[in-house]
C-alpha atoms as an extended CHARMM CRD file, in Angstrom:
* protein
*
       143  EXT
         1         1  MET       CA             57.9350000000       79.4320000000      121.2140000000  PROA      1               0.0000000000
         2         2  LYS       CA             58.1300000000       76.9480000000      118.3870000000  PROA      2               0.0000000000
         3         3  THR       CA             61.4970000000       75.2660000000      117.9240000000  PROA      3               0.0000000000
         4         4  ARG       CA             62.1840000000       76.5700000000      114.4240000000  PROA      4               0.0000000000
         5         5  ARG       CA             61.0660000000       80.0980000000      115.3370000000  PROA      5               0.0000000000
         6         6  GLN       CA             63.3400000000       79.9820000000      118.3780000000  PROA      6               0.0000000000
         7         7  ALA       CA             66.1810000000       78.9130000000      116.0620000000  PROA      7               0.0000000000
         8         8  ARG       CA             65.4190000000       81.7930000000      113.6720000000  PROA      8               0.0000000000
         9         9  VAL       CA             65.4970000000       84.2480000000      116.5970000000  PROA      9               0.0000000000
        10        10  LEU       CA             68.9000000000       82.8870000000      117.6740000000  PROA      10              0.0000000000
        11        11  ALA       CA             70.1600000000       83.0660000000      114.0790000000  PROA      11              0.0000000000
        12        12  LEU       CA             68.8700000000       86.6310000000      113.6870000000  PROA      12              0.0000000000
        13        13  GLN       CA             70.4860000000       87.7690000000      116.9310000000  PROA      13              0.0000000000
        14        14  THR       CA             73.7530000000       86.1570000000      115.8950000000  PROA      14              0.0000000000
        15        15  LEU       CA             73.7400000000       87.5480000000      112.3580000000  PROA      15              0.0000000000
        16        16  PHE       CA             72.7820000000       91.0050000000      113.6550000000  PROA      16              0.0000000000
        17        17  GLU       CA             75.8120000000       91.0630000000      115.9810000000  PROA      17              0.0000000000
        18        18  VAL       CA             78.1390000000       89.6810000000      113.3050000000  PROA      18              0.0000000000
        19        19  ASP       CA             76.8500000000       92.2890000000      110.8180000000  PROA      19              0.0000000000
        20        20  SER       CA             76.9980000000       95.2420000000      113.2110000000  PROA      20              0.0000000000
        21        21  VAL       CA             80.1830000000       94.6340000000      115.2240000000  PROA      21              0.0000000000
        22        22  LYS       CA             81.9380000000       91.9070000000      113.2000000000  PROA      22              0.0000000000
        23        23  HSD       CA             82.2170000000       89.4080000000      116.0590000000  PROA      23              0.0000000000
        24        24  SER       CA             82.8420000000       85.7550000000      115.2370000000  PROA      24              0.0000000000
        25        25  ALA       CA             79.6010000000       84.0070000000      114.3200000000  PROA      25              0.0000000000
        26        26  GLU       CA             80.6380000000       80.8400000000      116.1740000000  PROA      26              0.0000000000
        27        27  LEU       CA             81.3810000000       82.7490000000      119.3960000000  PROA      27              0.0000000000
        28        28  VAL       CA             78.2210000000       84.8560000000      119.2230000000  PROA      28              0.0000000000
        29        29  LEU       CA             76.0030000000       81.8330000000      118.5900000000  PROA      29              0.0000000000
        30        30  ALA       CA             77.6970000000       79.9010000000      121.4000000000  PROA      30              0.0000000000
        31        31  GLN       CA             76.9960000000       82.8210000000      123.7730000000  PROA      31              0.0000000000
        32        32  ARG       CA             73.3520000000       83.0270000000      122.6750000000  PROA      32              0.0000000000
        33        33  LEU       CA             72.9240000000       79.2800000000      123.1730000000  PROA      33              0.0000000000
        34        34  GLU       CA             74.4540000000       79.5070000000      126.6710000000  PROA      34              0.0000000000
        35        35  GLU       CA             72.1020000000       82.3520000000      127.6250000000  PROA      35              0.0000000000
        36        36  LYS       CA             68.9760000000       80.6260000000      126.3810000000  PROA      36              0.0000000000
        37        37  ALA       CA             68.1030000000       77.0040000000      126.9880000000  PROA      37              0.0000000000
        38        38  SER       CA             67.3450000000       75.5760000000      123.5510000000  PROA      38              0.0000000000
        39        39  SER       CA             66.4890000000       72.1310000000      122.3370000000  PROA      39              0.0000000000
        40        40  SER       CA             69.1600000000       70.3380000000      120.3420000000  PROA      40              0.0000000000
        41        41  GLU       CA             66.8540000000       70.6500000000      117.3260000000  PROA      41              0.0000000000
        42        42  ALA       CA             66.6260000000       74.4540000000      117.7260000000  PROA      42              0.0000000000
        43        43  GLU       CA             70.3870000000       74.6590000000      118.2380000000  PROA      43              0.0000000000
        44        44  ALA       CA             71.0940000000       72.5950000000      115.1170000000  PROA      44              0.0000000000
        45        45  PHE       CA             68.6840000000       74.6380000000      112.9640000000  PROA      45              0.0000000000
        46        46  ALA       CA             70.1170000000       77.9390000000      114.2730000000  PROA      46              0.0000000000
        47        47  ARG       CA             73.6350000000       76.7480000000      113.4120000000  PROA      47              0.0000000000
        48        48  GLN       CA             72.4500000000       75.6630000000      109.9520000000  PROA      48              0.0000000000
        49        49  LEU       CA             70.8480000000       79.0650000000      109.2990000000  PROA      49              0.0000000000
        50        50  VAL       CA             73.8430000000       81.1010000000      110.4830000000  PROA      50              0.0000000000
        51        51  LYS       CA             76.3660000000       78.9710000000      108.5840000000  PROA      51              0.0000000000
        52        52  GLY       CA             74.1540000000       78.8530000000      105.4840000000  PROA      52              0.0000000000
        53        53  VAL       CA             73.5910000000       82.6040000000      105.3850000000  PROA      53              0.0000000000
        54        54  LEU       CA             77.2830000000       83.3560000000      105.9070000000  PROA      54              0.0000000000
        55        55  ASP       CA             78.4230000000       80.7160000000      103.3880000000  PROA      55              0.0000000000
        56        56  HSD       CA             76.0580000000       82.1360000000      100.7340000000  PROA      56              0.0000000000
        57        57  LEU       CA             76.1870000000       85.7990000000      101.8080000000  PROA      57              0.0000000000
        58        58  SER       CA             77.2470000000       87.3610000000       98.5030000000  PROA      58              0.0000000000
        59        59  GLY       CA             74.6010000000       85.4720000000       96.5190000000  PROA      59              0.0000000000
        60        60  VAL       CA             71.8740000000       86.1940000000       99.0740000000  PROA      60              0.0000000000
        61        61  ASP       CA             72.8340000000       89.8850000000       99.1920000000  PROA      61              0.0000000000
        62        62  GLU       CA             72.7600000000       89.9970000000       95.3870000000  PROA      62              0.0000000000
        63        63  ILE       CA             69.1880000000       88.6790000000       95.4820000000  PROA      63              0.0000000000
        64        64  ILE       CA             68.1960000000       91.2990000000       98.0700000000  PROA      64              0.0000000000
        65        65  THR       CA             69.7390000000       94.0440000000       95.9340000000  PROA      65              0.0000000000
        66        66  GLY       CA             67.7770000000       92.8300000000       92.9170000000  PROA      66              0.0000000000
        67        67  LEU       CA             64.5210000000       92.6640000000       94.8790000000  PROA      67              0.0000000000
        68        68  ALA       CA             64.9000000000       96.0270000000       96.6300000000  PROA      68              0.0000000000
        69        69  PRO       CA             66.8670000000       98.2410000000       94.2070000000  PROA      69              0.0000000000
        70        70  ASP       CA             65.6960000000      101.4350000000       95.9400000000  PROA      70              0.0000000000
        71        71  TRP       CA             67.2340000000      100.2700000000       99.2170000000  PROA      71              0.0000000000
        72        72  PRO       CA             71.0100000000       99.8380000000       99.1180000000  PROA      72              0.0000000000
        73        73  LEU       CA             72.0700000000       97.0800000000      101.5150000000  PROA      73              0.0000000000
        74        74  ALA       CA             74.2640000000       99.4720000000      103.5090000000  PROA      74              0.0000000000
        75        75  GLN       CA             71.2780000000      101.7820000000      104.0960000000  PROA      75              0.0000000000
        76        76  MET       CA             68.8730000000       99.0290000000      105.1450000000  PROA      76              0.0000000000
        77        77  ALA       CA             68.2160000000       98.5970000000      108.8460000000  PROA      77              0.0000000000
        78        78  ILE       CA             70.5810000000       95.8720000000      110.0780000000  PROA      78              0.0000000000
        79        79  VAL       CA             67.7130000000       93.8510000000      111.5280000000  PROA      79              0.0000000000
        80        80  ASP       CA             65.7100000000       94.0130000000      108.2690000000  PROA      80              0.0000000000
        81        81  ARG       CA             68.7530000000       93.0560000000      106.1960000000  PROA      81              0.0000000000
        82        82  ASN       CA             69.4010000000       89.9830000000      108.3330000000  PROA      82              0.0000000000
        83        83  ILE       CA             65.7560000000       88.9020000000      108.4630000000  PROA      83              0.0000000000
        84        84  LEU       CA             65.7750000000       89.0170000000      104.6590000000  PROA      84              0.0000000000
        85        85  ARG       CA             69.0550000000       87.0970000000      104.5380000000  PROA      85              0.0000000000
        86        86  ILE       CA             67.6340000000       84.2670000000      106.6370000000  PROA      86              0.0000000000
        87        87  ALA       CA             64.3880000000       84.0200000000      104.6320000000  PROA      87              0.0000000000
        88        88  ILE       CA             66.1150000000       84.2530000000      101.2520000000  PROA      88              0.0000000000
        89        89  TYR       CA             68.6390000000       81.6210000000      102.2970000000  PROA      89              0.0000000000
        90        90  GLU       CA             65.7790000000       79.3570000000      103.3860000000  PROA      90              0.0000000000
        91        91  ILE       CA             63.8670000000       79.9110000000      100.1310000000  PROA      91              0.0000000000
        92        92  THR       CA             66.6300000000       79.9260000000       97.5250000000  PROA      92              0.0000000000
        93        93  VAL       CA             69.4100000000       77.7700000000       98.9580000000  PROA      93              0.0000000000
        94        94  ASP       CA             68.1670000000       75.4700000000      101.7020000000  PROA      94              0.0000000000
        95        95  GLY       CA             64.8110000000       74.7230000000      100.0790000000  PROA      95              0.0000000000
        96        96  GLU       CA             63.4160000000       72.7390000000      103.0240000000  PROA      96              0.0000000000
        97        97  THR       CA             61.0300000000       75.4340000000      104.2560000000  PROA      97              0.0000000000
        98        98  PRO       CA             57.9360000000       76.1560000000      102.1430000000  PROA      98              0.0000000000
        99        99  VAL       CA             58.1310000000       79.6630000000      100.6850000000  PROA      99              0.0000000000
       100       100  LYS       CA             54.9770000000       80.8740000000      102.4400000000  PROA      100             0.0000000000
       101       101  VAL       CA             56.2680000000       79.6020000000      105.7870000000  PROA      101             0.0000000000
       102       102  ALA       CA             59.6370000000       81.3390000000      105.2910000000  PROA      102             0.0000000000
       103       103  ILE       CA             57.8330000000       84.5970000000      104.4610000000  PROA      103             0.0000000000
       104       104  ASN       CA             55.4630000000       84.3060000000      107.4440000000  PROA      104             0.0000000000
       105       105  GLU       CA             58.3620000000       83.5660000000      109.7880000000  PROA      105             0.0000000000
       106       106  ALA       CA             60.3350000000       86.5430000000      108.4380000000  PROA      106             0.0000000000
       107       107  VAL       CA             57.3320000000       88.8300000000      108.9500000000  PROA      107             0.0000000000
       108       108  GLU       CA             56.9920000000       87.5410000000      112.5400000000  PROA      108             0.0000000000
       109       109  LEU       CA             60.6880000000       88.3000000000      113.1790000000  PROA      109             0.0000000000
       110       110  ALA       CA             60.1670000000       91.7750000000      111.7170000000  PROA      110             0.0000000000
       111       111  LYS       CA             57.2140000000       92.3340000000      114.0850000000  PROA      111             0.0000000000
       112       112  LEU       CA             59.2880000000       91.1740000000      117.0700000000  PROA      112             0.0000000000
       113       113  PHE       CA             62.5750000000       92.9460000000      116.3290000000  PROA      113             0.0000000000
       114       114  GLY       CA             62.1030000000       95.5070000000      113.5800000000  PROA      114             0.0000000000
       115       115  SER       CA             60.7160000000       99.0180000000      113.3390000000  PROA      115             0.0000000000
       116       116  ASP       CA             57.1040000000       99.8990000000      112.5630000000  PROA      116             0.0000000000
       117       117  SER       CA             57.8060000000       99.6790000000      108.8360000000  PROA      117             0.0000000000
       118       118  SER       CA             59.9000000000       96.4800000000      108.9430000000  PROA      118             0.0000000000
       119       119  ARG       CA             56.9740000000       94.0940000000      108.6050000000  PROA      119             0.0000000000
       120       120  ARG       CA             55.6950000000       95.7640000000      105.4220000000  PROA      120             0.0000000000
       121       121  PHE       CA             59.1990000000       96.0770000000      103.9530000000  PROA      121             0.0000000000
       122       122  VAL       CA             60.1490000000       92.4400000000      104.6190000000  PROA      122             0.0000000000
       123       123  ASN       CA             56.7810000000       91.2000000000      103.3650000000  PROA      123             0.0000000000
       124       124  GLY       CA             57.0750000000       93.3160000000      100.2090000000  PROA      124             0.0000000000
       125       125  VAL       CA             60.6030000000       92.1780000000       99.3350000000  PROA      125             0.0000000000
       126       126  LEU       CA             59.8310000000       88.5110000000       99.9830000000  PROA      126             0.0000000000
       127       127  GLY       CA             56.4890000000       88.7890000000       98.1910000000  PROA      127             0.0000000000
       128       128  THR       CA             58.3720000000       89.9930000000       95.1130000000  PROA      128             0.0000000000
       129       129  LEU       CA             60.7090000000       86.9970000000       95.3880000000  PROA      129             0.0000000000
       130       130  ALA       CA             57.7440000000       84.6240000000       95.7350000000  PROA      130             0.0000000000
       131       131  SER       CA             55.9740000000       86.0610000000       92.6880000000  PROA      131             0.0000000000
       132       132  ARG       CA             59.1650000000       85.8020000000       90.6220000000  PROA      132             0.0000000000
       133       133  ARG       CA             59.4720000000       82.1720000000       91.6710000000  PROA      133             0.0000000000
       134       134  GLY       CA             55.8640000000       81.4210000000       90.7210000000  PROA      134             0.0000000000
       135       135  VAL       CA             54.7670000000       80.6320000000       94.2850000000  PROA      135             0.0000000000
       136       136  PRO       CA             52.6800000000       78.9490000000       95.5500000000  PROA      136             0.0000000000
       137       137  SER       CA             54.9680000000       76.0070000000       95.0220000000  PROA      137             0.0000000000
       138       138  SER       CA             57.6490000000       74.3050000000       97.0210000000  PROA      138             0.0000000000
       139       139  ALA       CA             61.0290000000       76.0140000000       97.0810000000  PROA      139             0.0000000000
       140       140  HSD       CA             63.6980000000       74.8140000000       94.6900000000  PROA      140             0.0000000000
       141       141  HSD       CA             67.2840000000       73.9860000000       95.5520000000  PROA      141             0.0000000000
       142       142  GLY       CA             70.0940000000       76.1120000000       94.2090000000  PROA      142             0.0000000000
       143       143  ALA       CA             71.2650000000       79.6480000000       94.7630000000  PROA      143             0.0000000000
């Protein structure tokens, strides 16, 4: 598995547990990293994603709410919500990942961990974000 995808999987698993049972993100990520041998690059990127999403959670959730008004955050599947959080953080805050790559990676996570409808839902929400941002273009910094 590619390093950055492996990091996104670790971040998703961590954020899912934090979101569902409110465990400490640092402890959960440390446990995940112990269970799974990861390169230092994957570990660093996973930490960056988890910290970034949690540091910018209210802004990222606001974006999700604006993109998917028919789906209140509390009613969204936890896995879908956290896949969207990672991708939206990568696109709107971090800005290092090209928008199309962030969307493709989110769709792959949805295929791996979500329900049958997750892939379409995640792709639709992120596609709306991309069109509002005038993609194709590189992501911009700023929340």
